[in-house]
Coordinates of C-alpha atoms in Angstrom, one line a residue:
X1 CA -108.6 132.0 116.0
X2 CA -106.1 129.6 114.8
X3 CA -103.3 131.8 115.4
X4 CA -104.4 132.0 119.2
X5 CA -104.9 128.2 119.4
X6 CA -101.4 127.7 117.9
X7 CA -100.2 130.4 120.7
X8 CA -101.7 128.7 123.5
X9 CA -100.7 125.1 122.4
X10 CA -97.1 126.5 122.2
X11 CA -97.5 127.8 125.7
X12 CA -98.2 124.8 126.9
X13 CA -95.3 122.8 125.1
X14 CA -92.9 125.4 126.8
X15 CA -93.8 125.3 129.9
X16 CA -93.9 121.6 129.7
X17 CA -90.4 121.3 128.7
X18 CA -89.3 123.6 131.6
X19 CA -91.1 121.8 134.2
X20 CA -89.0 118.6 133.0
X21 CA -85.9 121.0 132.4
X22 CA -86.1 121.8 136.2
X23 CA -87.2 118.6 137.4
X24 CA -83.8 117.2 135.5
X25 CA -81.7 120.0 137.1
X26 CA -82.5 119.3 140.4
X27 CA -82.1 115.4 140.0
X28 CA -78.7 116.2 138.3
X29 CA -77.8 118.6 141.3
X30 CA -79.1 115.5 144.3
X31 CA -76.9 113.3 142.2
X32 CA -74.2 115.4 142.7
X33 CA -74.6 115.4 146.3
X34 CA -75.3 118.3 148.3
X35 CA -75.3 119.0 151.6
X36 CA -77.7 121.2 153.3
X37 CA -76.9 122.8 157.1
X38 CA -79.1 122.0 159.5
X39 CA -77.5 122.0 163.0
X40 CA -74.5 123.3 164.2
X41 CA -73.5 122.3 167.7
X42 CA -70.0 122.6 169.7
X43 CA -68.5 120.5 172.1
X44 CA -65.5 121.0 174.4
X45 CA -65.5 125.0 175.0
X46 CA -65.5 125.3 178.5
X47 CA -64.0 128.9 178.1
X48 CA -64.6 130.0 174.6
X49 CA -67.3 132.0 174.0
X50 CA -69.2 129.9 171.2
X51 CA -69.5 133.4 168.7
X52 CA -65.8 133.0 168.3
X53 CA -65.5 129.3 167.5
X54 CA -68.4 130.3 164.4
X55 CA -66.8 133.6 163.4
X56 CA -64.3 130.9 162.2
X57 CA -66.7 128.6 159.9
X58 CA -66.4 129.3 156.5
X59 CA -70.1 127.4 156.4
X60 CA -73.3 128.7 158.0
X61 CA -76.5 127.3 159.2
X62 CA -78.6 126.9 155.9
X63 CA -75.9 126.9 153.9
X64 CA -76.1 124.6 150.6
X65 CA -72.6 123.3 149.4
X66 CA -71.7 120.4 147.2
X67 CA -69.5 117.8 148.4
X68 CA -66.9 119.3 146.9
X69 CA -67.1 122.4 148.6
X70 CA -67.7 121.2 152.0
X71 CA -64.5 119.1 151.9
X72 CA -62.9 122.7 151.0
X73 CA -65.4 124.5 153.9
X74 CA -64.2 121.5 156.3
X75 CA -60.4 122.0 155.7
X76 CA -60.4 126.2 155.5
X77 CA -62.5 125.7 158.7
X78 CA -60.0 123.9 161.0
X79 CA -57.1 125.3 159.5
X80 CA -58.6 129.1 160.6
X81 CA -59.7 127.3 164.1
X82 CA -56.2 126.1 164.8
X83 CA -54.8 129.4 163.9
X84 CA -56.6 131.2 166.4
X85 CA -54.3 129.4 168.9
X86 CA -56.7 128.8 171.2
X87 CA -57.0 125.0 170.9
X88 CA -54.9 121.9 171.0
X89 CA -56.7 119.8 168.6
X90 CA -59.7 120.5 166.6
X91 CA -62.1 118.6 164.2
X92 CA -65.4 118.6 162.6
X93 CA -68.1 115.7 162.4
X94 CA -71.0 115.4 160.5
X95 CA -73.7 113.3 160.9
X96 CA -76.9 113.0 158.1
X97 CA -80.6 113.5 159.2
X98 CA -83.7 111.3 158.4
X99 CA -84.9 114.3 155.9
X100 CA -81.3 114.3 154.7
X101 CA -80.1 117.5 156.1
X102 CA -77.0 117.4 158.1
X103 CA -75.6 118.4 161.3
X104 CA -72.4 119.6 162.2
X105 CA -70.4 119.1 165.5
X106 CA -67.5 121.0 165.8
X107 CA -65.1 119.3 168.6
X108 CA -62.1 121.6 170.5
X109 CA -59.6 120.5 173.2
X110 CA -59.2 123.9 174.6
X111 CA -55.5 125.1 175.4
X112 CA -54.4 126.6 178.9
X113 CA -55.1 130.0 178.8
X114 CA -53.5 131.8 182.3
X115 CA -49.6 131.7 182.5
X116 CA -48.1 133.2 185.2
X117 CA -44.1 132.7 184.3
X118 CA -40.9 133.3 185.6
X119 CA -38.9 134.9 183.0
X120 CA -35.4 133.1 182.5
X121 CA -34.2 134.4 179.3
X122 CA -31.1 136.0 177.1
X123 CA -30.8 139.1 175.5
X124 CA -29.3 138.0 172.5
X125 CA -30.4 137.9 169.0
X126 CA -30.9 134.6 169.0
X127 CA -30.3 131.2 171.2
X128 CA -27.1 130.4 169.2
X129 CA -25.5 134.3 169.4
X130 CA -26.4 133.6 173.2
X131 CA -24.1 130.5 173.3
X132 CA -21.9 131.9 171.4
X133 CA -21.1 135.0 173.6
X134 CA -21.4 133.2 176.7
X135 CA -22.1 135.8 179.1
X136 CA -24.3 135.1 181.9
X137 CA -24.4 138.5 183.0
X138 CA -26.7 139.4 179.8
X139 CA -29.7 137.3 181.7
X140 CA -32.9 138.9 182.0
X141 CA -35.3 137.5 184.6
X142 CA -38.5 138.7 186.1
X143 CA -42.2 138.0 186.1
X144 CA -44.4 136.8 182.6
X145 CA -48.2 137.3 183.0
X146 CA -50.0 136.4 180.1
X147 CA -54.2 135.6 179.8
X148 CA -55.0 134.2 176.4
X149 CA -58.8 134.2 175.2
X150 CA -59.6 136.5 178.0
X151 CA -63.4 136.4 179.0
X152 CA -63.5 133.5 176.7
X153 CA -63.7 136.3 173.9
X154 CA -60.1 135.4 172.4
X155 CA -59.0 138.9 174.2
X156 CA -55.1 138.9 175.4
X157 CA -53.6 140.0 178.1
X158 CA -49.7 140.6 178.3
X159 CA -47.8 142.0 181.3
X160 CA -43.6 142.1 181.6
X161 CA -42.1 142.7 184.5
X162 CA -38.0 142.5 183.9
X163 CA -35.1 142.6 185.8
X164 CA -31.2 141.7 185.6
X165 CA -29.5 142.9 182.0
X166 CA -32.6 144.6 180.9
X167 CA -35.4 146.7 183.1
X168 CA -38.0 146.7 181.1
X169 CA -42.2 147.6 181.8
X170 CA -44.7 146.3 179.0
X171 CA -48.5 146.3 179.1
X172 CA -50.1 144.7 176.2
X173 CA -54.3 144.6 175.2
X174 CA -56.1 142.8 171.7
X175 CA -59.8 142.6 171.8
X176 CA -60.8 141.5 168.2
X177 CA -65.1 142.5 169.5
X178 CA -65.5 145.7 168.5
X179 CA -68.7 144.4 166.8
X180 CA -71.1 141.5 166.6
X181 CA -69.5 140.0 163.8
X182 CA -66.3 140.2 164.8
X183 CA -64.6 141.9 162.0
X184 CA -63.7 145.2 164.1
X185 CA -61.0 144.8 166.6
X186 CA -58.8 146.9 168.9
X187 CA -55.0 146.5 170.3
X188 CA -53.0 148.6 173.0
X189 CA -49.4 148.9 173.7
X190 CA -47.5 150.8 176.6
X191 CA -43.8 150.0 177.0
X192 CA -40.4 151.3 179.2
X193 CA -37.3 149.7 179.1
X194 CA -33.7 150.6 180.3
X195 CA -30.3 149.0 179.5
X196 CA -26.7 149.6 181.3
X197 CA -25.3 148.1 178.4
X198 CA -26.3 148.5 174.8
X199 CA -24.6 148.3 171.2
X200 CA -23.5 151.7 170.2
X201 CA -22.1 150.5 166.7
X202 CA -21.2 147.5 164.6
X203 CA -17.7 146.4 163.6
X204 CA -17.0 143.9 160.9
X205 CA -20.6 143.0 161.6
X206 CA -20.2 142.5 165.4
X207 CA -21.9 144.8 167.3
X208 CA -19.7 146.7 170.1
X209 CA -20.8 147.3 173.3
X210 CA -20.7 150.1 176.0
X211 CA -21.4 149.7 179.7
X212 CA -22.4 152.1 181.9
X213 CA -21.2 152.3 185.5
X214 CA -24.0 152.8 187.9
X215 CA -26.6 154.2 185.7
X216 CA -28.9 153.9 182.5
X217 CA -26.9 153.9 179.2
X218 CA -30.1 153.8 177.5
X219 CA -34.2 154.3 178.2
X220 CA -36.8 154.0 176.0
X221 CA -40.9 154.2 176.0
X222 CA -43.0 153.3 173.7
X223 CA -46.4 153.5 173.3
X224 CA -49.2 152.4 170.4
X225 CA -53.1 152.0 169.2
X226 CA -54.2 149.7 166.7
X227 CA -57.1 149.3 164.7
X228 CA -57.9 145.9 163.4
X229 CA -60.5 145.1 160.4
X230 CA -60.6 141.7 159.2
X231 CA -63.5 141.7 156.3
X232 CA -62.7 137.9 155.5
X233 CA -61.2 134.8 157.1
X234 CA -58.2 135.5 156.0
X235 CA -57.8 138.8 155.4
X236 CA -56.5 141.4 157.8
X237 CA -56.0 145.5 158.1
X238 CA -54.6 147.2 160.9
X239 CA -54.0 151.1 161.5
X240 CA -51.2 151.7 164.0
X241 CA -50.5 155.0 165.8
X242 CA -47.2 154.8 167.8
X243 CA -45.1 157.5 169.5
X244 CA -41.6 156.4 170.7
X245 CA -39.0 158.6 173.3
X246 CA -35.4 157.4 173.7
X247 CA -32.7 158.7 175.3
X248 CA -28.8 157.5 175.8
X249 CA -25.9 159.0 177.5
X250 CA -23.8 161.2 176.2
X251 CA -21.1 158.7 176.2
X252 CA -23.2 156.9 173.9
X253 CA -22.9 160.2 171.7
X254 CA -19.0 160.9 171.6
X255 CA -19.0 157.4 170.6
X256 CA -21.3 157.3 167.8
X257 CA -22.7 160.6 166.6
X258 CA -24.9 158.8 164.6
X259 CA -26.5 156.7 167.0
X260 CA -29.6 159.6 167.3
X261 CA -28.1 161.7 164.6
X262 CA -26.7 164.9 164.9
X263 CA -24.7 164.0 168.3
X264 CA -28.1 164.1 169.7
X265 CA -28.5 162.1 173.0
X266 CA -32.5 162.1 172.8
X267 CA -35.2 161.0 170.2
X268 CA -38.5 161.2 169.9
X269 CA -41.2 160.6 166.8
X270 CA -44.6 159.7 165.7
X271 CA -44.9 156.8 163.4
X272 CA -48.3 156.1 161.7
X273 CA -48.1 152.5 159.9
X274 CA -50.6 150.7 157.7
X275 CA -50.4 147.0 157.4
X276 CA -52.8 144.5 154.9
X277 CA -52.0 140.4 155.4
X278 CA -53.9 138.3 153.4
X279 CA -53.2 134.8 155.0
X280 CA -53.6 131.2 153.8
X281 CA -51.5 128.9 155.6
X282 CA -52.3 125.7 157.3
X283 CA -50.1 126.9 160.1
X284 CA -49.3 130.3 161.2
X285 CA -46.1 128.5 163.3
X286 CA -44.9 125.6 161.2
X287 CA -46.8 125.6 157.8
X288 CA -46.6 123.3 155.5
X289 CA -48.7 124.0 152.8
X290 CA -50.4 127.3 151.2
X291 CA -49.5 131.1 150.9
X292 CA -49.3 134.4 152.4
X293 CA -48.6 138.0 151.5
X294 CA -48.3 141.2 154.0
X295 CA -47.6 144.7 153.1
X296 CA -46.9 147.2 155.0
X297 CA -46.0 151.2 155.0
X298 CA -45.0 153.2 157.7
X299 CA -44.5 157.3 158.3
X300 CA -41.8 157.7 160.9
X301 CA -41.8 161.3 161.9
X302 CA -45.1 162.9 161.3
X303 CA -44.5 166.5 162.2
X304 CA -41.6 168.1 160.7
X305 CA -40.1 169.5 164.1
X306 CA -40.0 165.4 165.2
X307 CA -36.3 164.1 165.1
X308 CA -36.8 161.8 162.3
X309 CA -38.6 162.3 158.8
X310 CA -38.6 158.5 157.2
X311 CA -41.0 156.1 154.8
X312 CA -40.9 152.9 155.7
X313 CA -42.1 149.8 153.6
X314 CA -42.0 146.0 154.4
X315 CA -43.0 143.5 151.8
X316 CA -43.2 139.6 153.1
X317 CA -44.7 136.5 150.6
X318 CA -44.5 132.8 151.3
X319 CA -45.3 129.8 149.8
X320 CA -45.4 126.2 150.8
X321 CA -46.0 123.0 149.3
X322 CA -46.2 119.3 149.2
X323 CA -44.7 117.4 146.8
X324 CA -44.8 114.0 147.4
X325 CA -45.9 111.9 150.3
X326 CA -44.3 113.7 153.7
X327 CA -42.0 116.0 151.4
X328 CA -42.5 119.3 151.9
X329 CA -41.4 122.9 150.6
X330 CA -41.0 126.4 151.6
X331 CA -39.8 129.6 150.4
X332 CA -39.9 133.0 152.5
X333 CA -39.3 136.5 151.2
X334 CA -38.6 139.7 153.0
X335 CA -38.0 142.9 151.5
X336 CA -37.3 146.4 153.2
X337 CA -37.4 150.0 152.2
X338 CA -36.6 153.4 153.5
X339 CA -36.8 157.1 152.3
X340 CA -34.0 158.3 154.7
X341 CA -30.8 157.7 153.0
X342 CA -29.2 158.7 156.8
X343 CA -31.1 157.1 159.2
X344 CA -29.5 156.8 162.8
X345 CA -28.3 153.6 164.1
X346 CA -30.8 153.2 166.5
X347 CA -33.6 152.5 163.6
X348 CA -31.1 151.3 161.4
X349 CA -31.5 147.1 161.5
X350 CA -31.0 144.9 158.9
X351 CA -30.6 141.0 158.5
X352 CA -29.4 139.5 161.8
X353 CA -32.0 141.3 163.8
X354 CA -35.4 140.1 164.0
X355 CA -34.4 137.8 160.5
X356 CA -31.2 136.3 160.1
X357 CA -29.4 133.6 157.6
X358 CA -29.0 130.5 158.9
X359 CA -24.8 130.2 159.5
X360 CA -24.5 133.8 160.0
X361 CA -26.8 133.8 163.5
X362 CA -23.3 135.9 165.1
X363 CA -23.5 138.6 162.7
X364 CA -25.4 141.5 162.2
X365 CA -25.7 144.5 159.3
X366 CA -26.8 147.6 159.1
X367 CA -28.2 149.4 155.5
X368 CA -31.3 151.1 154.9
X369 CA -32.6 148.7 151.7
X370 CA -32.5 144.7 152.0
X371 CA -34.0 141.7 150.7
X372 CA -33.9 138.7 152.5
X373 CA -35.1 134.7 151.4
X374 CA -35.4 131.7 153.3
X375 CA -35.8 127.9 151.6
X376 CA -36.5 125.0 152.9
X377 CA -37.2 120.8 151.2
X378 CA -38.3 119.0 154.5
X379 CA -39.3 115.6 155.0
X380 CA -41.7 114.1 157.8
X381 CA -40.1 111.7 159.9
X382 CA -43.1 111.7 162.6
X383 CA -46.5 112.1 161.4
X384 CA -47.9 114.2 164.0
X385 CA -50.0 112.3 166.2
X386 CA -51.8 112.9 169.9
X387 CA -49.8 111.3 172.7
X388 CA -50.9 111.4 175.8
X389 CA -47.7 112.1 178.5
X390 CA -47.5 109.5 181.1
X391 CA -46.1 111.8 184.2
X392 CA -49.0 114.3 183.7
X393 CA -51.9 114.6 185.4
X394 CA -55.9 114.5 183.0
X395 CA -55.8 117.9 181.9
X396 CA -55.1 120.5 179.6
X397 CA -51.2 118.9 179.2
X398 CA -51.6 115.1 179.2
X399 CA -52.4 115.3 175.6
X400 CA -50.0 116.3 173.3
X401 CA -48.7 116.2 169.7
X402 CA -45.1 115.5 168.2
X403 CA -44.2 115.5 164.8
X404 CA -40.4 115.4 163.2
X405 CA -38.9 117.0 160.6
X406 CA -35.6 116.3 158.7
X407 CA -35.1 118.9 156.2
X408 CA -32.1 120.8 154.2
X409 CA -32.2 124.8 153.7
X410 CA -30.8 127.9 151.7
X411 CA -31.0 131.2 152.9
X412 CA -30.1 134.5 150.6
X413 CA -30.0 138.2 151.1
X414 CA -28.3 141.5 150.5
X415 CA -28.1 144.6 152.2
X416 CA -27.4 148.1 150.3
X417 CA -24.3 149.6 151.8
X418 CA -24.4 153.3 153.1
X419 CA -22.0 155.5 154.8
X420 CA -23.4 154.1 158.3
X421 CA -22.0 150.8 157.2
X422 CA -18.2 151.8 156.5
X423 CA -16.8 149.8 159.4
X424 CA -18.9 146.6 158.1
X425 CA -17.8 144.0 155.5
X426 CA -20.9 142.4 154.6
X427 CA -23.2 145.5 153.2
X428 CA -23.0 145.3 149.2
X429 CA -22.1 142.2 149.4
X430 CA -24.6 138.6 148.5
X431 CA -24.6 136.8 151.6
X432 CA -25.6 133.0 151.9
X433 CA -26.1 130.4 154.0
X434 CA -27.0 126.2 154.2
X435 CA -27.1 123.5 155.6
X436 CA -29.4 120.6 157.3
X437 CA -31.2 120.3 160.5
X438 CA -33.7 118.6 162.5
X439 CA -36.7 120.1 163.2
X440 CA -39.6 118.9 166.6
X441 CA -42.7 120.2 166.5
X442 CA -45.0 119.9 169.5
X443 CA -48.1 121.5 171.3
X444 CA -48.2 125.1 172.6
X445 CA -46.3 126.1 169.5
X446 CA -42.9 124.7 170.6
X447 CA -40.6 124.4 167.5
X448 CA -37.1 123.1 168.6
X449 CA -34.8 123.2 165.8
X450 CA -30.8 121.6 165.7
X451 CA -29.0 122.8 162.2
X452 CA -25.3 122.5 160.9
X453 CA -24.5 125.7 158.2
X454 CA -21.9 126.9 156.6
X455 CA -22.4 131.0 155.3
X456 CA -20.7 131.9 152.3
X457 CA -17.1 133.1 153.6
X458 CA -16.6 128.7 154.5
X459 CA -17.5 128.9 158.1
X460 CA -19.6 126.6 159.5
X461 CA -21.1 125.9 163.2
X462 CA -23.8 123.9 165.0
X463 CA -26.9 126.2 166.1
X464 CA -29.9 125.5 168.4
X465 CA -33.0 127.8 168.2
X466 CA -36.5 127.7 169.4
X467 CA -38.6 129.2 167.2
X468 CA -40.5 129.0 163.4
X469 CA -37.0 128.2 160.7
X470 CA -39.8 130.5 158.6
X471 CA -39.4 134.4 158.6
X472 CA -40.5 136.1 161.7
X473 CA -43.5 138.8 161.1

């Protein structure tokens, strides 16, 4: 009987202490502070469909966080709304409820959306290879149609219409609504383009050019499907089928044999590429702080009759930092591999294509294998702040934001020689380049960038680009 008594007393005591145990817990966890999601409400989307401003939110409704981790969930959260680039500005207010819940308001200034364009543009590499050259005749012009956040759904719509140096067709379609949660998306690519004058090969790292008298020296289509998963914020898969077709003269051909390989004036392949990003920038334009890392690998030539057999892989990483008060840093990475030790010149692109080094914007190389990096110590001049345009009317382009960047860079990269690169100098060799520049940042993604650099053989020049000074992807 005593043993049963002692039991039950024991009980008692137990569950005594765990009743205070909890009770203690939970007054440790309210002094804490946490934040419990009652409301969320958005203001400003007269377009946007509100599913896509959530899909965005790192917090949901009846989500629990500390304060901690909502000053994390607040950050992550704008940062992945900004990326979207579907607004100017962007914040998140909270405001605290009698019962001591709290709602959420989550503001957008919505961007313009429809541009219907004239296209004005060079063919160049880049601005500064366009300067340099200073042929007018290599203007395209024509007619830009692009719809961003289509249906309010954050579909795009791209049409190219081009005349002048280059005739080009291209029809572009990215629907990321496959399913409710808007992991599953879709993209669509149909392209034609012809050139009367094209780079048949590359001497001393200049590429040389043959025109064509009254017809095409070169056509190409190109068509693709994607498939898009994107699991988590900022993760992102994609599954690409592609088929290209090009053709050239057969000038082209007596001039370089090697342009399609094998004296052939016509190619056409398959290509089936695989891509994983994993993304955690503040910025996908002009970041300033955080990391990313993409991957990709790519089958060229599927079938074994196509023209081309060829593994392709692309590794990028980046990584940026502040470290002190407006002082910022940057580094960029970009490496490249192939199977085919022999690939044509038409596939075969190296640094001073879509990437180049700052100083050596007039050069280009060719090799199968290169690594390419990018570094960058910039300090904020400007803070960025909204300004509102005195000559514009209220709309979506009286408000604006400006901020200014000095900064000083080093760029570094190598390219394996091959027997394609004979006539070249700079395959084999490590190539540098650095210098200063000033950097404006503004609305709409505008980057305008003036630099001085001087590359690694002592020559130096003064260079104006538009665009990100971080890697292209």
């Amino acid at each position: 009987m005593n043993h049963w008594v002692f039991k039950i007393i024991l009980q008692i005591c137990l569950t005594t202490i765990f009743f205070f145990s909890a009770k203690s817990t939970i007054a440790t966890e309210n002094e804490r502070g946490l934040v419990v999601i009652s409301s969320i409400s958005i203001k400003g989307n007269k377009i946007t469909n509100d599913r896509i401003i959530l899909r965005e939110l790192t917090f949901k409704l009846g989500d629990t966080l500390t304060i901690a981790e909502l000053s994390d969930n607040l950050t992550q959260s704008i940062q992945n709304l900004n990326n979207t680039l579907l607004f100017n500005f962007t914040s998140i207010n909270q405001h605290s409820e009698s019962n001591g819940n709290f709602h959420f308001e989550v503001v957008v200034e919505e961007r313009w959306y429809l541009w219907p364009l004239p296209i004005f543009e060079y063919s160049h590499r880049n601005l500064s290879a366009f300067f340099n050259d200073g042929d007018l005749s290599r203007l395209n012009y024509g007619i830009y149609l692009r719809m961003d956040n289509f249906r309010g759904l954050r579909e795009q719509i791209k049409l190219r219409l081009v005349w002048g140096y280059r005739k080009e067709f291209k029809l572009q379609y990215f629907s990321p609504n496959l399913d409710k949660e808007k992991r599953h998306g879709i993209s669509g690519l149909v392209s034609y383009y012809t050139n009367y004058e094209i780079p048949f090969q590359s001497i001393n790292n200049i590429p040389i050019y043959y025109t064509a008298n009254g017809t095409n020296a070169r056509a190409v289509f190109r068509s693709s499907v994607s498939y898009i998963y994107r699991p988590k914020h900022n993760w992102r898969h994609s599954l690409t089928f592609g088929w290209i077709n090009a053709s050239v003269s057969d000038t082209i051909t007596k001039l370089n044999s090697n342009y399609f390989g094998n004296s052939l004036n016509k190619l056409s392949y398959s290509e089936l590429r695989y891509e994983a990003f994993y993304d955690k920038r503040d910025s996908k334009i002009f970041p300033l702080q955080g990391f990313f890392g993409k991957a990709e690998i790519a089958r060229q030539g599927i079938l074994k009759a196509e023209g081309i057999a060829n593994w392709n892989i692309k590794l990028w990483a980046g990584l940026y930092s502040e470290i002190a008060n407006r002082l910022y840093t940057g580094s960029d990475a970009l490496v490249q591999l192939n199977s085919n030790n022999n690939l044509p010149y038409f596939m075969n692109e190296a640094i001073g294509y879509g990437n180049y080094i700052r100083g050596m914007e007039y050069y280009t190389t060719n090799g199968i294998n290169f690594a390419l990096n990018k570094n960058s110590l910039k300090y904020q001049l400007l803070k960025a702040k909204a300004v509102n345009l005195p000559l514009f009317p209220e709309g979506k382009f009286k408000k604006t934001h400006l901020s200014v960047f000095w900064s000083i860079f080093a760029d570094t990269g190598f390219v394996q020689s091959d027997q394609s690169t004979l006539s070249n100098n700079f395959e084999g060799k490590f190539l540098y380049g650095y210098g200063t520049g000033l950097y404006f940042y503004a609305y709409y993604d505008i980057v305008l960038r003036f630099e001085y650099s001087i590359n690694r053989f002592g020559e130096t020049g003064f260079f104006i680009h538009l665009g990100t000074p971080f890697l292209n992807l």
